[in-house]
Short mmCIF file of C-alpha atoms in Angstrom, two decimals:
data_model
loop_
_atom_site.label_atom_id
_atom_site.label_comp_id
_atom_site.label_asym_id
_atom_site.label_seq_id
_atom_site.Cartn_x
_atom_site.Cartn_y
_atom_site.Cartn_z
CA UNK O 1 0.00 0.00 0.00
CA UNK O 2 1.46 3.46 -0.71
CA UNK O 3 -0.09 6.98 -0.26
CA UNK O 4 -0.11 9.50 -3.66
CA UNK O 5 0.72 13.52 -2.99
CA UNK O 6 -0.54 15.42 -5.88
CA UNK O 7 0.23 19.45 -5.82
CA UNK O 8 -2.16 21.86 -7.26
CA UNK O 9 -0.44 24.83 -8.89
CA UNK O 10 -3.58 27.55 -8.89
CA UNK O 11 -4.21 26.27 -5.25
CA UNK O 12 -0.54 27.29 -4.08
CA UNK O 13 -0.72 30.79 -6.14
CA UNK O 14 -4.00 31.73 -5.17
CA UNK O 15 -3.99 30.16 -1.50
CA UNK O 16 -0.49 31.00 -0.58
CA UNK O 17 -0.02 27.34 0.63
CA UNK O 18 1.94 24.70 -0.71
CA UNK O 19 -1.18 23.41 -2.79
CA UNK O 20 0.27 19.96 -1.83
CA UNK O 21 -3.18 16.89 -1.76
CA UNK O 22 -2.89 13.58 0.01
CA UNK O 23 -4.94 10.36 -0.89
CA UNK O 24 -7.09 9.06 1.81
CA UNK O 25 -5.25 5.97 3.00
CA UNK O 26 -6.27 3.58 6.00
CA UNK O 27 -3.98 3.34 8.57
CA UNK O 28 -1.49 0.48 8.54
CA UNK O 29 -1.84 -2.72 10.45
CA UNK O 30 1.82 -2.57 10.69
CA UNK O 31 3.98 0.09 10.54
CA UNK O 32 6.35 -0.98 7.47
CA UNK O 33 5.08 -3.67 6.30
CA UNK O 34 3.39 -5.04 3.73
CA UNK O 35 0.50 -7.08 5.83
CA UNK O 36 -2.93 -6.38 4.78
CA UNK O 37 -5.73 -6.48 6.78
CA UNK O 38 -7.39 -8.49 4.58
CA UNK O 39 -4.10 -10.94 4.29
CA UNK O 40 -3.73 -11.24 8.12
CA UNK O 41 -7.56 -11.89 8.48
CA UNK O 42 -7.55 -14.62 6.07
CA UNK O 43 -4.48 -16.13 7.88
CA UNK O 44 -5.80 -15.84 11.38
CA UNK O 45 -8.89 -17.21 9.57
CA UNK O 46 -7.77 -20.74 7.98
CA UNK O 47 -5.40 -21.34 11.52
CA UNK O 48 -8.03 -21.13 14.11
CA UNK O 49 -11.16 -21.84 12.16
CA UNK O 50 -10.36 -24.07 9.05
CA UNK O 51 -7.59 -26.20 11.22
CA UNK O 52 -4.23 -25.07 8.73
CA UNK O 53 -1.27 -24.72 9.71
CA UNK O 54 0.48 -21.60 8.54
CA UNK O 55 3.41 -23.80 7.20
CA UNK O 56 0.87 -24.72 4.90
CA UNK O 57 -0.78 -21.61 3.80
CA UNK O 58 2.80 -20.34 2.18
CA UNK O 59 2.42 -22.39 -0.33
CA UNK O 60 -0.91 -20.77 -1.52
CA UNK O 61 0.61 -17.35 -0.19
CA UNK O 62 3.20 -18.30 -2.16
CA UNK O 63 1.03 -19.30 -5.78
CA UNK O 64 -0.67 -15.60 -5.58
CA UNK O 65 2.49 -13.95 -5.83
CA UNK O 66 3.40 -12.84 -2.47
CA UNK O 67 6.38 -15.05 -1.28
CA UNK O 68 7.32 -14.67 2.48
CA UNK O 69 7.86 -17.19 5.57
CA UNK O 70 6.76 -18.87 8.38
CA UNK O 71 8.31 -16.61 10.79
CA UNK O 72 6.54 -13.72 9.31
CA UNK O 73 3.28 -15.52 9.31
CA UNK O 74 3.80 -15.79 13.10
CA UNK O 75 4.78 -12.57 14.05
CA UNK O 76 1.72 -11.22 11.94
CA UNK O 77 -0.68 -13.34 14.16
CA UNK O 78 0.82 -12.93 17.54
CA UNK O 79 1.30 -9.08 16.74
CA UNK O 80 -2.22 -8.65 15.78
CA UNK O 81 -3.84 -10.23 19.04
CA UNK O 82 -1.58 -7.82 21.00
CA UNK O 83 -2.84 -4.66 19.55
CA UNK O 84 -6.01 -6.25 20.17
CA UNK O 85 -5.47 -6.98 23.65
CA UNK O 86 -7.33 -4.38 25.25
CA UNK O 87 -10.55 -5.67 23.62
CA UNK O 88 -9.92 -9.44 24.79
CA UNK O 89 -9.34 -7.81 28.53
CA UNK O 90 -13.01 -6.72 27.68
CA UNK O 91 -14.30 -9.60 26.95
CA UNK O 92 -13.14 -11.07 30.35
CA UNK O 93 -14.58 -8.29 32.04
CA UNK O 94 -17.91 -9.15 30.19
CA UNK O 95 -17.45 -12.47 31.27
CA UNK O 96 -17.29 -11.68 34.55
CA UNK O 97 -20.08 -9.55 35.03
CA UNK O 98 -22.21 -12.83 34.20
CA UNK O 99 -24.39 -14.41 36.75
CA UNK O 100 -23.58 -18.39 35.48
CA UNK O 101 -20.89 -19.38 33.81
CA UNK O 102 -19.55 -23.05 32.51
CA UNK O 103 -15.55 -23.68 32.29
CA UNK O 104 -13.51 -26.46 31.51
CA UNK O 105 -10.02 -26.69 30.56
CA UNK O 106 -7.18 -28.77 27.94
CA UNK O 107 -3.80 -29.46 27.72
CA UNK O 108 -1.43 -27.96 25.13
CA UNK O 109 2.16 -27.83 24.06
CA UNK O 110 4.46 -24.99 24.02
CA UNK O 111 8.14 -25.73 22.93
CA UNK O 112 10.27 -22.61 24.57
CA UNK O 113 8.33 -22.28 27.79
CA UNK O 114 10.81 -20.38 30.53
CA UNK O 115 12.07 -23.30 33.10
CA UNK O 116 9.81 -25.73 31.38
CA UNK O 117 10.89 -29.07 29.11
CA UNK O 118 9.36 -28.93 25.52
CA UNK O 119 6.96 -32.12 26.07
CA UNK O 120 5.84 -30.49 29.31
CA UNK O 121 2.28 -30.08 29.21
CA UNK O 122 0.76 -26.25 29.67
CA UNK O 123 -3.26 -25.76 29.56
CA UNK O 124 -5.77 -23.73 27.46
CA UNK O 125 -8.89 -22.62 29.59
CA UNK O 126 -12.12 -21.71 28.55
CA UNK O 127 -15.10 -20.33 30.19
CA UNK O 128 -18.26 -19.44 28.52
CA UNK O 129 -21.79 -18.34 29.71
CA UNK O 130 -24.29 -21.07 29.44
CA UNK O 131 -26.27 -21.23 25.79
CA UNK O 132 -29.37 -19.59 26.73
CA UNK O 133 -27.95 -16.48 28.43
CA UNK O 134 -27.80 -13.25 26.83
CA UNK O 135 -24.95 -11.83 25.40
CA UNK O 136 -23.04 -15.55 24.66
CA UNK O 137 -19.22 -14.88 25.28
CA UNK O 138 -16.39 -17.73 24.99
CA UNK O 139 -13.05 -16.72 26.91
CA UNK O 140 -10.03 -18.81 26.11
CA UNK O 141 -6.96 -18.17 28.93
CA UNK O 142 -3.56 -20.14 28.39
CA UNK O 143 -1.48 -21.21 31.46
CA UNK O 144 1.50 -22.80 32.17
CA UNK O 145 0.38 -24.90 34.58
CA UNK O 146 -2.85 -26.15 35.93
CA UNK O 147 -3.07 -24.74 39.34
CA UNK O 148 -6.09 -23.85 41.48
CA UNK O 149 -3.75 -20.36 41.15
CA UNK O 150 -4.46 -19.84 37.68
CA UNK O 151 -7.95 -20.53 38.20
CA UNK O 152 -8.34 -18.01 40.43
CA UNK O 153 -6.90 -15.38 37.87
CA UNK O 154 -8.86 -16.76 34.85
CA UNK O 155 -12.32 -16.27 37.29
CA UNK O 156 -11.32 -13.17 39.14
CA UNK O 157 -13.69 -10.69 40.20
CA UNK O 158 -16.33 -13.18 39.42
CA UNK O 159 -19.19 -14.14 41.97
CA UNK O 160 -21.70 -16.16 40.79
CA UNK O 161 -22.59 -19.72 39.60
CA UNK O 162 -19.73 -21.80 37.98
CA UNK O 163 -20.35 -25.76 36.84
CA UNK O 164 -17.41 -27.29 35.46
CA UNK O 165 -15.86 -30.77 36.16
CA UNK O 166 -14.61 -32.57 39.45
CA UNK O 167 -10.83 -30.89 38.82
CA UNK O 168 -9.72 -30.31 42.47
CA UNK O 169 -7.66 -26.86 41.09
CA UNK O 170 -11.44 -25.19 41.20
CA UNK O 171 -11.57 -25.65 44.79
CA UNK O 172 -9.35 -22.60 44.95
CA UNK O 173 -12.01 -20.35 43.80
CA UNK O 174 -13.61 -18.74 47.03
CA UNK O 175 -16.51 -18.74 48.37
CA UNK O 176 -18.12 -16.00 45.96
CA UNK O 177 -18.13 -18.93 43.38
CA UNK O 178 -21.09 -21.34 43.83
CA UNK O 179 -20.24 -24.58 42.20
CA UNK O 180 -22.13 -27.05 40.18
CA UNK O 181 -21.24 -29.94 38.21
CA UNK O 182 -21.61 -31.74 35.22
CA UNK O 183 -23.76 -34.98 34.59
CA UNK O 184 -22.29 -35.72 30.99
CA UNK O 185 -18.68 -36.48 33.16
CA UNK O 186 -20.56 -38.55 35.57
CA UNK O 187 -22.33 -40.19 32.73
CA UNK O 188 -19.04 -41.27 30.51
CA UNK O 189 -17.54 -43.24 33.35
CA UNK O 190 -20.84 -45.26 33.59
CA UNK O 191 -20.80 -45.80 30.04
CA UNK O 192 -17.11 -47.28 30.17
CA UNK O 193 -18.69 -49.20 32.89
CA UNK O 194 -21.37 -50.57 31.24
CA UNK O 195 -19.15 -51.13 27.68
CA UNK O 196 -17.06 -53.72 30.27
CA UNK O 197 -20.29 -55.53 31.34
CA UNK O 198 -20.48 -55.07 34.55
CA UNK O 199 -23.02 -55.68 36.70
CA UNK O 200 -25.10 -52.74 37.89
CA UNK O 201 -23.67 -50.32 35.81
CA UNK O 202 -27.01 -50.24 32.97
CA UNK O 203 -29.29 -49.63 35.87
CA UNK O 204 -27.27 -46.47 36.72
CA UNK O 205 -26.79 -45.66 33.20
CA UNK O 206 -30.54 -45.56 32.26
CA UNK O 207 -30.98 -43.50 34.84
CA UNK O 208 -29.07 -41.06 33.96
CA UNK O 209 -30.11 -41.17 30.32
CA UNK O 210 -33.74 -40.48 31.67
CA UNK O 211 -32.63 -37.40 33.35
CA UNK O 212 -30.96 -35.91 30.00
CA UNK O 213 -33.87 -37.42 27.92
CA UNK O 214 -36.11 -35.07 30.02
CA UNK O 215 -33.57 -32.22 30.01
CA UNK O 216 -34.02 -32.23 26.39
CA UNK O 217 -37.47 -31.79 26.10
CA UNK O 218 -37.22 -28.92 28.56
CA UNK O 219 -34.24 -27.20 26.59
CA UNK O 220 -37.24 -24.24 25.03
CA UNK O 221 -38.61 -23.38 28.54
CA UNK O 222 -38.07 -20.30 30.10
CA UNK O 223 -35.05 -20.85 33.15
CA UNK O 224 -38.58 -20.29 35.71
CA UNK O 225 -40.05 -22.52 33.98
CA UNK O 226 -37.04 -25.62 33.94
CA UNK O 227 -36.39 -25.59 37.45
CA UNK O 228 -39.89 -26.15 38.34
CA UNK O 229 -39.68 -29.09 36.21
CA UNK O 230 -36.69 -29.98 37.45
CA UNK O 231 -37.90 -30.11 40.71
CA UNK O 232 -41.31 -32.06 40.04
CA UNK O 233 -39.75 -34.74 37.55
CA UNK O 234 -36.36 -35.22 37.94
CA UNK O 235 -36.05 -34.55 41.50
CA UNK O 236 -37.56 -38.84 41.81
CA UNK O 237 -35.19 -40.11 40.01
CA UNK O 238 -31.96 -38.51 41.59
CA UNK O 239 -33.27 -39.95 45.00
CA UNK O 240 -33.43 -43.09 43.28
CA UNK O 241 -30.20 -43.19 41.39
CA UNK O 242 -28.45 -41.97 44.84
CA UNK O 243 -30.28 -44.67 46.59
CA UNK O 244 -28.51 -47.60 44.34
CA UNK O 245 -25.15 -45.97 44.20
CA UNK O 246 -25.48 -45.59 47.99
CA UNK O 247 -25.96 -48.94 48.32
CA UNK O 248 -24.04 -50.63 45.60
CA UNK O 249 -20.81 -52.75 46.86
CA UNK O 250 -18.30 -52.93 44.41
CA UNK O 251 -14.74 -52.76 44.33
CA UNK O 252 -13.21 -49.26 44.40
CA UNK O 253 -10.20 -49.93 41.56
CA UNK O 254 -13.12 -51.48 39.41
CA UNK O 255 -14.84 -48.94 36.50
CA UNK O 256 -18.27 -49.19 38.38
CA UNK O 257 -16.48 -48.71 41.40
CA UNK O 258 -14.47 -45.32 39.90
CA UNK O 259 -17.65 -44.36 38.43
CA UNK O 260 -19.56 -44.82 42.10
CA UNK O 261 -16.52 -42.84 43.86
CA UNK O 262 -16.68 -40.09 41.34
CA UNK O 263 -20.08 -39.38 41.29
CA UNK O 264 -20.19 -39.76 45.10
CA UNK O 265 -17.87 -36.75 45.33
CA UNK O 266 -19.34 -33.88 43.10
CA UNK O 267 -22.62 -35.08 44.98
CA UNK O 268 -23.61 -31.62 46.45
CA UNK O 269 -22.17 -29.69 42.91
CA UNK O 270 -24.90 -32.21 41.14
CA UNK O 271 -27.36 -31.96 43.52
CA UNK O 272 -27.60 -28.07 43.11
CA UNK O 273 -28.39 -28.06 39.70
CA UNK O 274 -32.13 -28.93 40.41
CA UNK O 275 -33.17 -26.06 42.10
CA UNK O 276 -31.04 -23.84 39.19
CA UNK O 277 -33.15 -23.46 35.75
CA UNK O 278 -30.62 -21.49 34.18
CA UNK O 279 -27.60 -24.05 34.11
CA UNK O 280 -27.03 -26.44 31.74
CA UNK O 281 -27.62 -30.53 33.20
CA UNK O 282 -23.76 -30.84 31.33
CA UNK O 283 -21.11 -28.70 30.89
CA UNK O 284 -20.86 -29.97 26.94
CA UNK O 285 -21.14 -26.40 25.17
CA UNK O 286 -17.77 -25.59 27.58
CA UNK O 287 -16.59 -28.63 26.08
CA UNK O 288 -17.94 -28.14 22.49
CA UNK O 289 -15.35 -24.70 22.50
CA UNK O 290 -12.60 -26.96 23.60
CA UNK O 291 -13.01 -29.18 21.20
CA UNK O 292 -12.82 -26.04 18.43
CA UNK O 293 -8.97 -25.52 19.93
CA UNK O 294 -8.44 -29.36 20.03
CA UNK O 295 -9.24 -29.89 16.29
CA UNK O 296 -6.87 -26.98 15.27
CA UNK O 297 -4.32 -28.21 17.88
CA UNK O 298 -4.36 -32.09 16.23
CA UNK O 299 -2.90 -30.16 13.17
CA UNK O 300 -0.85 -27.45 14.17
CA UNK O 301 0.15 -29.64 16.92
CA UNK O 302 2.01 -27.12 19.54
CA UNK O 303 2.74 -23.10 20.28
CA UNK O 304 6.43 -22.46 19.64
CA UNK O 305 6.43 -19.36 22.42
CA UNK O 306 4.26 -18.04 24.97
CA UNK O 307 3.47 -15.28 22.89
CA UNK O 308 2.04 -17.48 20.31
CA UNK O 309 -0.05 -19.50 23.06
CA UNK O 310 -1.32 -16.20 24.21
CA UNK O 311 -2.15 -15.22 20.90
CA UNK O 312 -4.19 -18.08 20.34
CA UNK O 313 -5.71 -17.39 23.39
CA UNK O 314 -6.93 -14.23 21.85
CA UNK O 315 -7.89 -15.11 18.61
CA UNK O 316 -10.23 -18.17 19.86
CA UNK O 317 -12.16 -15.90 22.47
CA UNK O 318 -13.08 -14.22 19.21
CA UNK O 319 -13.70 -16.76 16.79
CA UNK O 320 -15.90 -18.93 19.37
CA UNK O 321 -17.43 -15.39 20.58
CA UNK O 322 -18.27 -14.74 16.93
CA UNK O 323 -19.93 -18.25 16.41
CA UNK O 324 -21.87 -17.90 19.53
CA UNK O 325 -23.96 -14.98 18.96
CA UNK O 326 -23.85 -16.45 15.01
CA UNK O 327 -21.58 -13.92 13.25
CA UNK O 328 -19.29 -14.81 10.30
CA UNK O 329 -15.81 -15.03 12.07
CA UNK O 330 -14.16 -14.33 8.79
CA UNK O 331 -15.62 -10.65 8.41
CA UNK O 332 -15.93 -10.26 11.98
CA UNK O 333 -11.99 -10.82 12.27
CA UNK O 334 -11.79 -8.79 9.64
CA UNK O 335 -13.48 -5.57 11.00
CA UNK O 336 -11.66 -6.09 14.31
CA UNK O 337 -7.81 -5.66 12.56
CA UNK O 338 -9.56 -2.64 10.89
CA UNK O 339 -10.13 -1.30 14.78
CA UNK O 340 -7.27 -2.03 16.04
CA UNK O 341 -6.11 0.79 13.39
CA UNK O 342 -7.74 2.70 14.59
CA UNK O 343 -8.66 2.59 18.70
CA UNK O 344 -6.33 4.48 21.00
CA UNK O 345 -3.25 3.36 22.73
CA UNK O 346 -5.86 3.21 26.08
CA UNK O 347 -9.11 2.65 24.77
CA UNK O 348 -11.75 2.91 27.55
CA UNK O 349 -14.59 0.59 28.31
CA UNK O 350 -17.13 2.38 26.29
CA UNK O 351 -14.29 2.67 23.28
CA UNK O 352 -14.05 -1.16 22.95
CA UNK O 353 -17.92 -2.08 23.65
CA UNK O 354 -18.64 -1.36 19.82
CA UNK O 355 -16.51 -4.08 19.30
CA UNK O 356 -18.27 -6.49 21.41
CA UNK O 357 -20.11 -9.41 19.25
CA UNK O 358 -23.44 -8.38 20.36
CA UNK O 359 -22.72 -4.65 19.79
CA UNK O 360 -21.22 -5.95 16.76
CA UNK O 361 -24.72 -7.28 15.32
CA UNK O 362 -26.45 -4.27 16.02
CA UNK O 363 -23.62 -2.39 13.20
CA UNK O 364 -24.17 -4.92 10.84
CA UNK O 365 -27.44 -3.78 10.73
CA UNK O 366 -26.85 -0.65 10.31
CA UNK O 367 -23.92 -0.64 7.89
CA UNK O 368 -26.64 -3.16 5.69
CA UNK O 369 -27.93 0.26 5.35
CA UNK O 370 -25.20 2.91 4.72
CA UNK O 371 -23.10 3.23 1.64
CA UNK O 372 -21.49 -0.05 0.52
CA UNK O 373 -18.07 1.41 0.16
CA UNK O 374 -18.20 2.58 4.07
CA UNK O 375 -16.22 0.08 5.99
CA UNK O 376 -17.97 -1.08 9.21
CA UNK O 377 -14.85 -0.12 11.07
CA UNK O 378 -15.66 3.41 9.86
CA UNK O 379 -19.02 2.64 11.05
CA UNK O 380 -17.97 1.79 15.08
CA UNK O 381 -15.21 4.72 14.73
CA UNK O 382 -18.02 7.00 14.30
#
């Protein structure tokens, strides 16, 4: 991209100026350098959403003319979630404000971790607000480790209702945080139980089926309206399905018996649920955004910094943000590179809520109705 200066000669005689014209040309992405938005967007784009790698975009890169590396490829992607930062601190503020949330958490792979071996394991977290709730937002936080310390920075400031998995690191969270758990990982290790044959597991099993049979019929109703049903239909056949786990005898090393043990323990987190209409019986949609990262991961494998772990952070909160509250993620990616020409060096809150996927839909709108040549980052600047 370069910018034209023209110089009108009857301007500078008449005007006493210099009579010199510039074109109107966007801001850079990148001072210096030849990155489009369009080009990083469609990079970002095919990593995180399409699953390929950017070793294997150069190739195609490479057959339209443009020939660069790998390196640069990176340093485009990590440099782009940093100027866009500010808005992915928003979005955990957002997060945070929410009365319910689901979270659940995945191991990744980060070759030059400070004090750490290659093949050491790090984690990706995510935490979400459940399906039904207004305003869907998808947070993705990468850690080195997977300490109840971590957790407490990933859900800080937050006091409200949080269902996620029996993973003792959540234990750290405070008594602002009301737990609940998840009957899809009780569920799974009744399954494996029953897939072995063993005796007393399908009793158990159908149980539990029943219970998410119902929850699906219930999945239209009004949060008021699901815990009253909760409470009137499903509340029999927890008492019963605690009444045979209470009493089964079973060895403790044994599936059934891992099963029994594990359900036995998040006992009060599942209990809760039935007098809550607005969580979820499973934390699956939690799970459902981790599997997004997972399916990316399986090809691009690992992060070769922090940086780029952070970055991918970024760029899934988002993507899965986007596909929540059912926006295209290309464009959407697209109009937030144009921003981040744009927005300050300290954007404030009210700065970055334009940018927000919900706010986000309401633009659409309108740009649908302005000129077609006005960019929707025009649009928000405005």
């Amino acid at each position: 991209m370069y910018e034209q200066t023209y110089k009108c000669e009857q301007c500078a005689e008449n005007t006493a100026t210099s009579g010199l014209w510039k074109s109107l040309v966007p801001p850079a992405l990148f001072p210096h350098s030849l990155a489009s938005v369009s080009l990083v967007a469609e990079v970002i784009y095919k990593k995180f959403v399409l699953g390929v790698p950017l070793y294997r975009q150069l190739s195609e890169i490479s057959r339209l003319g443009y020939h660069t590396s790998e390196a640069t490829l990176t340093n485009w992607v990590i440099k782009a979630a940093q100027q866009l930062t500010p808005l992915y601190e928003e979005f955990h503020r957002q997060l945070c404000s929410a009365h319910h949330l689901q979270g659940d958490e995945t191991p990744i792979e980060v070759l030059r971790e400070p004090g750490k071996a290659a093949t050491s394991k790090s984690y990706m977290w995510v935490a979400r607000t459940p399906i039904k709730q207004p305003n869907p937002t998808v947070y993705y936080a990468y850690g080195a480790t997977r300490s109840g310390a971590f957790a407490q920075s990933v859900y800080e400031g937050y006091q409200g209702v949080l269902q996620c998995d029996g993973y003792s690191g959540y234990n750290l969270l405070g008594t602002g945080v009301h737990r609940m758990g998840c009957w899809a990982h009780v569920r799974r290790k009744f399954y494996d139980a029953n897939q072995a044959h063993i005796k007393g597991a399908q009793e158990l099993l159908h149980l539990i089926d029943e219970m998410f049979t119902r929850e699906r019929e219930w999945q239209a109703y009004s949060p008021r309206v699901r815990r009253r049903r909760r409470r009137s239909s499903l509340r029999k056949i927890l008492k019963r399905f605690w009444r045979i786990v209470d009493h089964t005898e079973v060895l403790s090393q044994s599936r059934l018996g891992k099963a029994i043990t594990y359900a036995q323990s998040q006992r009060p987190y599942l209990d809760r649920i039935i007098s809550d209409g607005v969580i979820d019986w499973s934390n699956n949609a939690s799970e459902r955004n981790m599997k997004s990262l997972v399916i990316g991961r399986k090809n691009w494998l690992f992060s070769t910094s922090t940086q780029g772990a952070e970055s991918t952070a970024i760029w899934m909160t988002f993507i899965e943000s986007a596909k929540a509250n059912h926006i295209d993620p290309r464009q959407y990616l697209t109009d937030l590179l144009k921003a981040s020409t744009v927005l300050p060096a300290f954007p404030k809150p009210e700065e970055l809520a334009v940018y927000l996927p919900w706010n986000y839909r309401k633009h659409q709108n309108v740009d649908q109705r302005t000129d077609v040549n006005e960019s929707p980052a025009t649009t928000f600047a405005a």
